[in-house]
XYZ file of C-alpha atoms in Angstrom:
599
model
C 0.000 0.000 0.000
C 1.113 3.544 -0.639
C -0.131 6.925 0.545
C -0.759 9.836 -1.820
C 2.717 11.211 -1.157
C 4.458 7.916 -1.845
C 5.201 6.949 1.763
C 4.790 3.235 2.324
C 2.558 2.115 5.192
C 3.080 -1.585 5.805
C 0.517 -2.367 8.489
C -2.552 -3.779 6.683
C -4.791 -3.913 9.775
C -7.693 -1.537 10.253
C -9.057 -2.088 13.772
C -12.734 -1.255 14.323
C -13.395 2.430 14.780
C -10.014 3.462 13.424
C -9.967 5.982 10.597
C -8.796 4.891 7.132
C -6.973 6.779 4.428
C -6.932 5.885 0.746
C -3.689 5.875 -1.244
C -3.069 6.595 -4.876
C -4.022 3.052 -5.883
C -7.322 3.188 -4.008
C -6.158 0.864 -1.211
C -7.095 1.759 2.355
C -4.140 3.138 4.302
C -3.964 3.337 8.075
C -3.182 6.590 9.853
C 0.570 7.034 9.714
C 3.256 9.175 8.087
C 1.285 11.422 5.754
C 2.144 14.924 4.531
C -0.737 16.097 6.676
C -0.428 14.261 9.999
C -3.609 12.457 11.041
C -3.984 14.674 14.082
C -4.359 11.988 16.717
C -0.859 10.648 15.948
C -1.820 7.039 16.650
C -0.261 3.787 15.491
C 2.484 5.215 13.283
C 4.365 2.645 11.203
C 6.969 3.815 8.705
C 8.260 1.564 5.903
C 12.000 1.985 5.370
C 12.352 -0.768 2.801
C 14.589 -3.022 4.898
C 11.846 -3.119 7.522
C 9.454 -0.866 9.381
C 9.945 1.668 12.146
C 7.181 1.303 14.702
C 6.854 4.414 16.863
C 5.694 2.893 20.128
C 4.711 6.187 21.771
C 1.963 6.653 19.159
C 0.192 3.398 20.102
C -2.567 3.441 22.687
C -2.340 -0.283 23.420
C 0.685 -2.609 23.514
C -1.408 -5.392 21.928
C -1.531 -3.319 18.741
C 2.261 -3.044 18.744
C 2.462 -6.823 19.093
C 0.091 -7.268 16.152
C 2.204 -4.990 13.960
C 5.426 -6.806 14.826
C 3.734 -10.152 14.167
C 2.882 -8.943 10.648
C 6.568 -8.413 9.857
C 7.297 -9.425 6.263
C 9.618 -12.359 5.651
C 13.181 -11.194 5.099
C 12.567 -7.854 6.825
C 13.543 -6.466 10.196
C 11.043 -4.258 12.007
C 12.090 -2.083 14.938
C 9.776 -0.692 17.598
C 11.235 2.303 19.439
C 9.916 4.656 22.124
C 7.430 2.100 23.437
C 6.419 2.752 27.008
C 7.379 -0.176 29.272
C 8.753 -2.387 26.486
C 9.836 -4.989 29.028
C 6.191 -5.628 29.925
C 5.259 -6.396 26.326
C 8.251 -8.699 25.897
C 7.495 -10.494 29.168
C 4.076 -11.344 27.758
C 5.458 -12.611 24.443
C 8.927 -13.959 25.268
C 9.038 -16.461 22.416
C 7.938 -13.893 19.818
C 9.624 -10.628 20.839
C 12.857 -9.551 22.495
C 14.558 -6.434 23.792
C 17.213 -5.442 21.262
C 20.696 -5.534 22.869
C 21.406 -2.010 21.662
C 22.024 1.330 23.320
C 20.198 4.520 22.415
C 22.172 7.754 22.171
C 20.836 11.310 21.803
C 22.531 14.406 20.378
C 21.301 17.853 21.399
C 21.067 19.630 18.026
C 21.495 23.057 19.597
C 25.152 22.226 20.230
C 26.145 20.674 16.898
C 29.463 21.917 15.543
C 31.338 20.983 12.404
C 34.468 18.885 12.904
C 37.857 19.735 11.441
C 38.531 16.024 10.899
C 35.572 15.596 8.545
C 36.462 13.826 5.303
C 37.577 16.196 2.564
C 36.463 15.999 -1.035
C 33.065 14.524 -0.292
C 29.802 15.893 -1.556
C 26.892 15.201 0.784
C 23.540 15.284 -0.967
C 20.115 13.674 -0.835
C 19.422 10.316 -2.468
C 17.524 11.159 -5.656
C 17.162 8.322 -8.160
C 17.365 4.588 -8.851
C 21.113 4.730 -9.458
C 21.606 6.164 -5.984
C 19.291 3.492 -4.553
C 21.283 0.687 -6.142
C 24.532 2.227 -4.880
C 23.128 2.421 -1.341
C 22.050 -1.220 -1.512
C 25.542 -2.236 -2.600
C 26.972 -0.527 0.473
C 24.331 -2.170 2.684
C 25.178 -5.587 1.256
C 28.941 -5.103 1.684
C 28.344 -4.415 5.366
C 26.052 -7.418 5.908
C 22.945 -5.232 6.216
C 19.494 -5.825 4.744
C 18.889 -4.183 1.394
C 15.704 -2.344 0.463
C 13.590 -2.063 -2.697
C 15.065 0.786 -4.725
C 11.641 2.275 -5.447
C 10.968 2.505 -1.695
C 14.285 4.258 -1.049
C 13.684 6.785 -3.835
C 10.040 7.397 -2.875
C 10.889 7.865 0.790
C 13.709 10.299 0.003
C 11.231 12.459 -1.919
C 9.094 13.043 1.200
C 9.755 15.377 4.087
C 9.548 12.436 6.496
C 12.958 11.150 5.442
C 16.281 12.887 5.031
C 18.216 10.227 3.136
C 21.750 11.450 2.451
C 24.582 9.924 0.439
C 28.290 10.750 0.367
C 29.666 11.159 -3.145
C 33.402 11.019 -3.796
C 35.299 13.160 -6.293
C 34.877 10.384 -8.871
C 31.094 10.495 -8.478
C 30.958 7.158 -6.629
C 28.573 6.777 -3.683
C 30.742 5.778 -0.715
C 28.452 6.290 2.267
C 24.847 6.744 3.329
C 22.716 7.785 6.290
C 18.961 7.996 6.834
C 17.276 10.572 9.033
C 13.619 10.458 10.107
C 11.878 13.723 10.992
C 9.441 12.870 13.785
C 7.579 16.159 13.431
C 6.874 15.506 9.758
C 5.899 11.908 10.470
C 3.556 12.303 13.430
C 3.766 15.911 14.665
C 6.089 14.916 17.505
C 5.482 17.266 20.467
C 9.119 16.775 21.532
C 10.323 18.016 18.124
C 12.691 15.077 17.780
C 14.276 13.030 15.027
C 16.286 9.836 14.628
C 18.980 8.463 12.353
C 19.324 4.983 10.898
C 21.588 2.946 8.609
C 24.752 5.037 8.884
C 27.283 3.018 6.914
C 30.137 3.480 4.444
C 31.790 1.506 1.667
C 34.532 -0.469 3.486
C 36.728 -0.476 0.406
C 36.394 3.024 -1.064
C 35.204 5.467 1.619
C 37.915 7.874 2.855
C 38.504 8.137 6.618
C 35.919 10.320 8.319
C 33.101 9.614 5.836
C 30.727 8.367 8.539
C 31.410 11.352 10.750
C 30.864 13.740 7.820
C 27.509 12.167 6.997
C 26.396 12.252 10.613
C 27.311 15.914 11.147
C 25.673 16.980 7.881
C 22.461 15.176 8.826
C 22.504 16.777 12.273
C 23.006 20.230 10.755
C 20.101 19.793 8.338
C 17.799 18.562 11.078
C 18.810 21.527 13.246
C 17.904 23.845 10.373
C 14.410 22.328 10.457
C 14.167 23.278 14.105
C 14.506 19.785 15.534
C 15.703 19.618 19.122
C 17.552 16.301 19.093
C 18.459 13.262 17.013
C 18.487 9.741 18.435
C 20.306 6.654 17.231
C 20.446 2.998 18.217
C 23.757 1.125 18.236
C 24.607 -2.429 19.253
C 26.201 -2.472 22.687
C 29.110 -4.497 21.309
C 29.956 -1.849 18.682
C 32.499 -0.081 20.862
C 34.172 1.806 18.003
C 30.950 3.465 16.884
C 30.018 4.268 20.477
C 33.332 6.030 21.039
C 32.692 8.149 17.914
C 29.202 9.113 19.034
C 30.368 10.047 22.510
C 33.182 12.218 21.075
C 30.564 14.051 18.998
C 28.474 14.823 22.061
C 25.882 12.012 22.021
C 24.646 10.968 25.448
C 23.003 7.741 26.593
C 19.231 7.640 27.076
C 17.176 4.823 28.658
C 15.217 4.165 25.447
C 14.898 0.509 24.450
C 13.958 -1.103 21.145
C 11.756 -4.169 20.657
C 12.127 -6.597 17.758
C 10.456 -9.764 16.618
C 12.355 -13.020 16.871
C 13.180 -14.066 13.332
C 16.105 -15.742 11.524
C 17.688 -12.356 10.733
C 17.730 -11.336 14.395
C 18.697 -14.770 15.716
C 22.206 -13.769 16.775
C 20.750 -11.027 18.954
C 18.326 -13.081 21.023
C 19.600 -16.659 21.099
C 21.808 -17.440 24.083
C 25.230 -18.921 23.645
C 24.959 -22.655 23.151
C 25.463 -24.313 26.536
C 28.496 -26.481 27.150
C 27.787 -30.036 26.057
C 25.059 -29.045 23.580
C 26.913 -30.586 20.619
C 27.087 -33.924 22.452
C 23.312 -34.215 22.920
C 21.346 -36.802 20.982
C 18.454 -35.625 18.751
C 15.860 -36.414 21.430
C 17.409 -34.034 23.952
C 18.493 -31.438 21.401
C 14.958 -30.841 20.115
C 13.944 -29.980 23.689
C 16.950 -27.724 24.267
C 16.265 -25.884 20.998
C 12.634 -25.199 21.844
C 13.511 -24.077 25.371
C 16.207 -21.650 24.152
C 13.833 -20.307 21.502
C 11.500 -19.253 24.338
C 14.255 -17.700 26.418
C 14.404 -20.582 28.888
C 17.867 -21.194 30.297
C 19.346 -24.551 29.321
C 22.164 -26.313 31.169
C 23.473 -29.625 29.877
C 24.065 -31.447 33.147
C 25.034 -34.792 31.580
C 25.321 -34.899 27.779
C 25.918 -38.661 27.620
C 22.744 -39.221 29.640
C 20.872 -36.526 27.632
C 20.077 -34.730 30.881
C 19.144 -31.038 30.932
C 18.331 -28.476 33.600
C 15.767 -25.948 32.312
C 15.166 -22.730 34.255
C 12.717 -19.889 33.787
C 11.156 -17.394 36.154
C 12.310 -19.097 39.334
C 11.180 -22.537 38.126
C 13.723 -25.275 37.414
C 12.988 -28.677 35.870
C 15.370 -31.559 35.204
C 14.754 -33.633 32.089
C 16.267 -36.665 30.458
C 14.975 -36.394 26.904
C 11.160 -36.396 27.345
C 11.323 -37.827 30.878
C 11.051 -35.068 33.465
C 10.543 -34.552 37.171
C 6.822 -34.275 36.429
C 6.693 -38.044 35.840
C 6.326 -39.697 39.226
C 8.268 -42.762 40.257
C 5.005 -44.696 40.448
C 4.012 -43.760 36.895
C 7.475 -44.621 35.636
C 7.413 -48.034 37.341
C 4.017 -48.776 35.778
C 5.594 -48.327 32.350
C 8.887 -49.967 33.237
C 7.364 -53.377 34.029
C 5.239 -54.561 31.114
C 3.293 -56.912 33.395
C 2.195 -53.961 35.531
C 1.336 -51.978 32.411
C -0.961 -54.807 31.310
C -2.729 -54.875 34.698
C -3.267 -51.104 34.698
C -4.703 -51.224 31.185
C -6.963 -54.202 31.971
C -8.257 -52.482 35.109
C -9.086 -49.423 32.977
C -11.129 -51.573 30.603
C -8.612 -51.424 27.759
C -7.812 -54.276 25.381
C -4.476 -56.088 25.791
C -3.191 -59.388 24.355
C -3.561 -62.524 26.444
C -0.331 -63.182 28.290
C 1.516 -64.758 31.186
C 4.821 -64.568 33.017
C 7.158 -67.293 31.811
C 7.719 -70.090 34.306
C 10.073 -72.219 32.196
C 7.861 -75.334 32.373
C 5.173 -77.042 30.342
C 2.666 -74.317 31.202
C 4.514 -71.913 28.899
C 4.170 -74.315 25.967
C 0.529 -74.995 26.856
C -0.242 -71.263 26.762
C 1.493 -70.933 23.401
C -0.489 -73.846 22.059
C -3.752 -72.251 23.174
C -3.127 -68.877 21.478
C -0.935 -69.879 18.534
C 2.147 -67.764 17.898
C 3.499 -65.661 20.761
C 5.777 -62.732 21.425
C 8.443 -63.229 24.083
C 9.871 -60.154 25.733
C 11.726 -59.085 28.877
C 9.283 -57.755 31.453
C 11.521 -54.730 31.791
C 13.588 -53.145 29.045
C 13.472 -50.778 26.112
C 14.492 -50.260 22.485
C 13.310 -53.744 21.505
C 16.186 -55.524 23.236
C 15.576 -59.227 23.853
C 12.214 -59.439 22.070
C 11.351 -62.389 19.822
C 8.255 -62.226 17.612
C 6.286 -65.099 16.062
C 7.380 -67.982 18.289
C 5.299 -71.129 17.660
C 7.519 -74.159 18.414
C 8.525 -75.406 21.901
C 12.259 -75.337 21.110
C 11.982 -71.792 19.749
C 10.024 -70.781 22.846
C 12.788 -71.997 25.167
C 15.397 -70.148 23.090
C 13.333 -66.948 23.083
C 12.814 -67.090 26.866
C 16.543 -67.614 27.392
C 17.306 -64.606 25.177
C 14.826 -62.390 27.039
C 16.319 -63.412 30.397
C 19.658 -61.943 29.330
C 17.968 -58.549 29.739
C 15.574 -59.252 32.617
C 15.015 -62.196 34.936
C 11.249 -61.901 34.465
C 9.912 -62.705 31.002
C 6.470 -62.026 29.526
C 4.843 -64.311 26.967
C 2.023 -62.684 25.022
C -0.365 -63.745 22.343
C 0.885 -62.505 18.982
C -1.666 -60.106 17.521
C -1.562 -59.174 13.866
C -1.656 -55.595 12.675
C 0.310 -52.456 12.087
C 2.574 -51.104 14.817
C 1.135 -47.767 15.981
C 2.888 -45.318 18.333
C 0.705 -42.604 19.863
C 2.398 -39.773 21.755
C 0.458 -38.067 24.526
C 1.479 -34.994 26.490
C -0.646 -33.785 29.387
C -3.200 -36.479 28.481
C -3.710 -35.114 24.979
C -2.783 -36.842 21.730
C -0.004 -34.823 20.094
C 1.227 -37.222 17.417
C 0.604 -40.671 15.973
C 2.758 -42.724 13.648
C 2.857 -46.139 12.054
C 6.189 -47.844 12.647
C 7.494 -50.407 10.204
C 10.344 -52.910 10.650
C 13.651 -52.319 8.921
C 13.620 -53.470 5.311
C 15.899 -53.350 2.302
C 15.232 -52.833 -1.399
C 16.941 -55.194 -3.820
C 18.984 -53.835 -6.741
C 19.870 -57.145 -8.402
C 23.577 -56.618 -7.682
C 24.271 -56.439 -3.968
C 23.933 -59.143 -1.350
C 21.412 -58.807 1.456
C 24.285 -58.200 3.882
C 25.522 -55.301 1.737
C 22.000 -53.889 1.398
C 21.545 -54.004 5.178
C 24.854 -52.235 5.750
C 23.968 -49.466 3.286
C 20.471 -49.023 4.693
C 21.863 -48.984 8.234
C 24.276 -46.202 7.279
C 21.428 -44.154 5.820
C 19.278 -44.622 8.926
C 22.194 -43.685 11.189
C 22.875 -40.529 9.169
C 19.207 -39.536 9.244
C 18.852 -40.010 13.015
C 22.191 -38.831 14.348
C 23.330 -42.397 14.946
C 20.209 -43.379 16.887
C 18.878 -45.905 14.342
C 20.921 -48.811 12.959
C 20.095 -52.285 11.668
C 22.036 -54.880 13.655
C 23.289 -57.928 11.775
C 22.638 -60.261 14.679
C 20.973 -63.668 15.035
C 17.477 -62.129 14.901
C 18.239 -60.420 11.609
C 19.715 -63.584 10.126
C 16.734 -65.637 11.329
C 14.260 -63.133 9.867
C 16.033 -63.284 6.513
C 16.173 -67.089 6.650
C 12.446 -67.347 7.395
C 11.785 -65.257 4.282
C 13.620 -67.887 2.230
C 16.951 -66.119 1.773
C 20.523 -66.358 2.981
C 22.500 -63.280 3.973
C 24.818 -63.703 0.969
C 21.976 -63.952 -1.536
C 21.496 -61.165 -4.060
C 18.030 -59.699 -3.646
C 16.226 -59.261 -6.986
C 15.842 -55.712 -8.239
C 12.736 -54.046 -6.805
C 12.136 -56.737 -4.173
C 11.465 -55.466 -0.633
C 12.634 -57.665 2.226
C 11.855 -57.057 5.901
C 15.000 -57.891 7.883
C 13.648 -57.331 11.419
C 10.433 -58.528 13.042
C 9.867 -55.540 15.299
C 9.441 -51.932 14.213
C 11.689 -50.436 16.858
C 13.415 -47.306 15.562
C 16.705 -48.152 17.268
C 16.980 -51.305 15.158
C 16.389 -49.549 11.854
C 12.604 -49.239 11.851
C 10.936 -46.359 10.050
C 8.154 -44.073 11.221
C 5.298 -42.610 9.156
C 3.088 -39.828 10.522
C -0.657 -40.614 10.681
C -1.754 -38.014 13.231
C -4.441 -36.546 10.993
C -5.838 -40.017 10.213
C -5.987 -41.407 13.760
C -9.404 -42.860 14.557
C -11.135 -40.931 17.373
C -11.891 -44.198 19.181
C -8.185 -45.039 19.335
C -7.363 -41.503 20.441
C -9.936 -41.686 23.263
C -8.591 -45.066 24.413
C -5.064 -43.634 24.509
C -6.201 -40.753 26.702
C -7.794 -43.288 29.060
C -4.534 -45.239 29.112
C -2.359 -42.205 29.937
C -4.713 -41.170 32.740
C -4.757 -44.710 34.120
C -0.957 -44.713 34.200
C -0.984 -41.240 35.760
C 1.827 -40.158 33.443
C 2.151 -36.696 31.855
C 4.220 -37.811 28.841
C 4.038 -41.248 27.267
C 4.402 -43.105 24.013
C 1.786 -45.852 23.760
C 2.390 -48.815 21.465
C -0.623 -50.484 19.890
C -1.355 -52.969 17.137
C -4.141 -51.852 14.833
C -5.858 -53.139 11.719
C -5.533 -49.622 10.343
C -4.925 -46.287 12.047
C -8.274 -44.985 10.769
C -10.239 -48.006 12.043
C -11.315 -48.458 15.701
C -9.914 -51.978 16.301
C -6.805 -51.947 18.464
C -4.871 -53.710 21.187
C -2.436 -52.076 23.636
C 1.055 -53.575 23.791
C 3.077 -51.343 26.128
C 3.815 -47.811 27.310
C 7.045 -45.855 27.108
C 7.837 -43.282 29.794
C 10.528 -41.597 27.643
C 9.241 -41.422 24.057
C 11.425 -39.824 21.404
C 9.887 -36.471 20.536
C 12.164 -35.982 17.533
C 10.659 -39.033 15.824
C 7.351 -37.272 15.231
C 8.352 -34.140 13.363
C 6.690 -32.057 11.999
C 4.150 -32.510 14.802
C 4.717 -29.924 17.600
C 6.022 -32.400 20.136
C 8.788 -30.265 21.658
C 6.472 -27.241 21.811
C 3.815 -29.171 23.751
C 6.476 -30.657 26.050
C 7.832 -27.216 26.969
C 4.231 -25.988 27.372
C 3.824 -28.728 29.966
C 7.020 -27.865 31.839
C 6.671 -24.073 31.609
C 2.998 -23.257 30.927
C 3.622 -19.536 31.338
C 5.662 -19.550 28.125
C 2.950 -21.154 25.976
C 0.927 -19.198 23.442
C -2.267 -19.878 25.409
C -0.883 -17.854 28.330
C 0.055 -14.838 26.195
C -3.360 -13.809 24.941
C -4.343 -10.151 24.660
C -7.848 -8.774 24.854
C -9.068 -6.432 22.084
C -8.629 -3.541 24.477
C -4.975 -4.397 24.789
C -5.097 -5.573 28.399
C -3.097 -8.765 28.956
C -5.359 -11.721 29.704
C -4.790 -13.315 33.084
């Protein structure tokens, strides 16, 4: 949108009861920087091309400032300055906004004097055409700054709101630039102030003193207009620039700037990566990343154990991946022992496979005979270790029980139920994600042996999961291949798909496929019942289903430490941090239309 004088007004919102203006193209334009100020001086947003200046003192309600900053265009950088109590706004929206780590300096224009060290041979003039705009953008780019549309730069320079100056060398080359904003022209500022932005010079061709010359010329021109002062914002780490400003008579003011958290500003608001961060596995790192994004302090207390200490607002929570202090020892023990998990589910009226604790006698074989094939698993354990699927012969049963006892003295024998392996993730007793898990498989190419195919697929899975998923070439893999009618040295025909593991565990090369949007509501409701029965705030429930969009299901087990990273792009880390620090969630940062923070 564009006003009749060419000044860009970026904010497209027109709140009820707020007066509109119409630009040259017929589009409605909000009150803002017009040749004739709107009178009430409210909600002034000025488009500078590289982003917008939001004059906070012209806004009646901080919620409106938040709305403007939320509408920031991709690839731009908006700056809100002069907002009253900016820390209050940021405290309400800590994962969206931040206080810019810059200092604000003010120069009293009544005391401006020319400097004998100003660069000689420079012509300081106003930016006037596209060629100047392109030259300014080249200087911006060389200094790592955002560029601006040339038409915006030229149009802005033609108004009395901007005083956009360039430094021209004897050869006619543009070697420096500075932008001044006249607050009186923009919104009839009662303080008769102004500000300067984007002071920068060509690092290769500008003579010494170019920046100082531009600054003093801008100050002189603003003084001629009768302005009382000019403000600037400078990063606190830019000590060289600060020394220059202080030598020229600038003095610190308590003014703060507010910006929106975006990729461009990331360096300014993200904390330094904590020690041990690079050693974290993907399941802990996704939590650390989300916490730091919200301004929550992260300490890596044990990287090998994936343990973090998260702190915010006087609250501290220890986590090990998705297991936190909020999970009680009782809830954890209910998940840890699969026999207890079964009892809890049965007592809650949920469907589980028939099963028994192995006794190592004829009763085990009799149970297997009554149900057909069985699954043998350690009563306690994780990541699929020690599990044998599809046992149907007495000798195989004894072998499977012996294998399971390597991991736990107590062994569970369960009826083998057919179906797809479904993992449902619940946080705070709400379904956040659901995924079908499939056993590791390889695709034949007609050239490589099954062993080679497994090794290549294992490398790909490890690379995709940060080393968390690999296909072991153990006895279970060899037996699975043998049962399919192959030997490990056989060449798999081109296009043939061969499952090389019986279980879909991700740590043994299984793959995961998101089905959250397709999950049957009956399954979702049963999972909520299961999480409440366990009394656990975060859990990954494993079920066998005919299809994820059909109601038939049977519960297999519950995991007290599910991998949140396995369910991207579902918002698993976001919901986990919401649980730990509810005050940082979006639901706790609502604003009423009147601009009063919701309690």
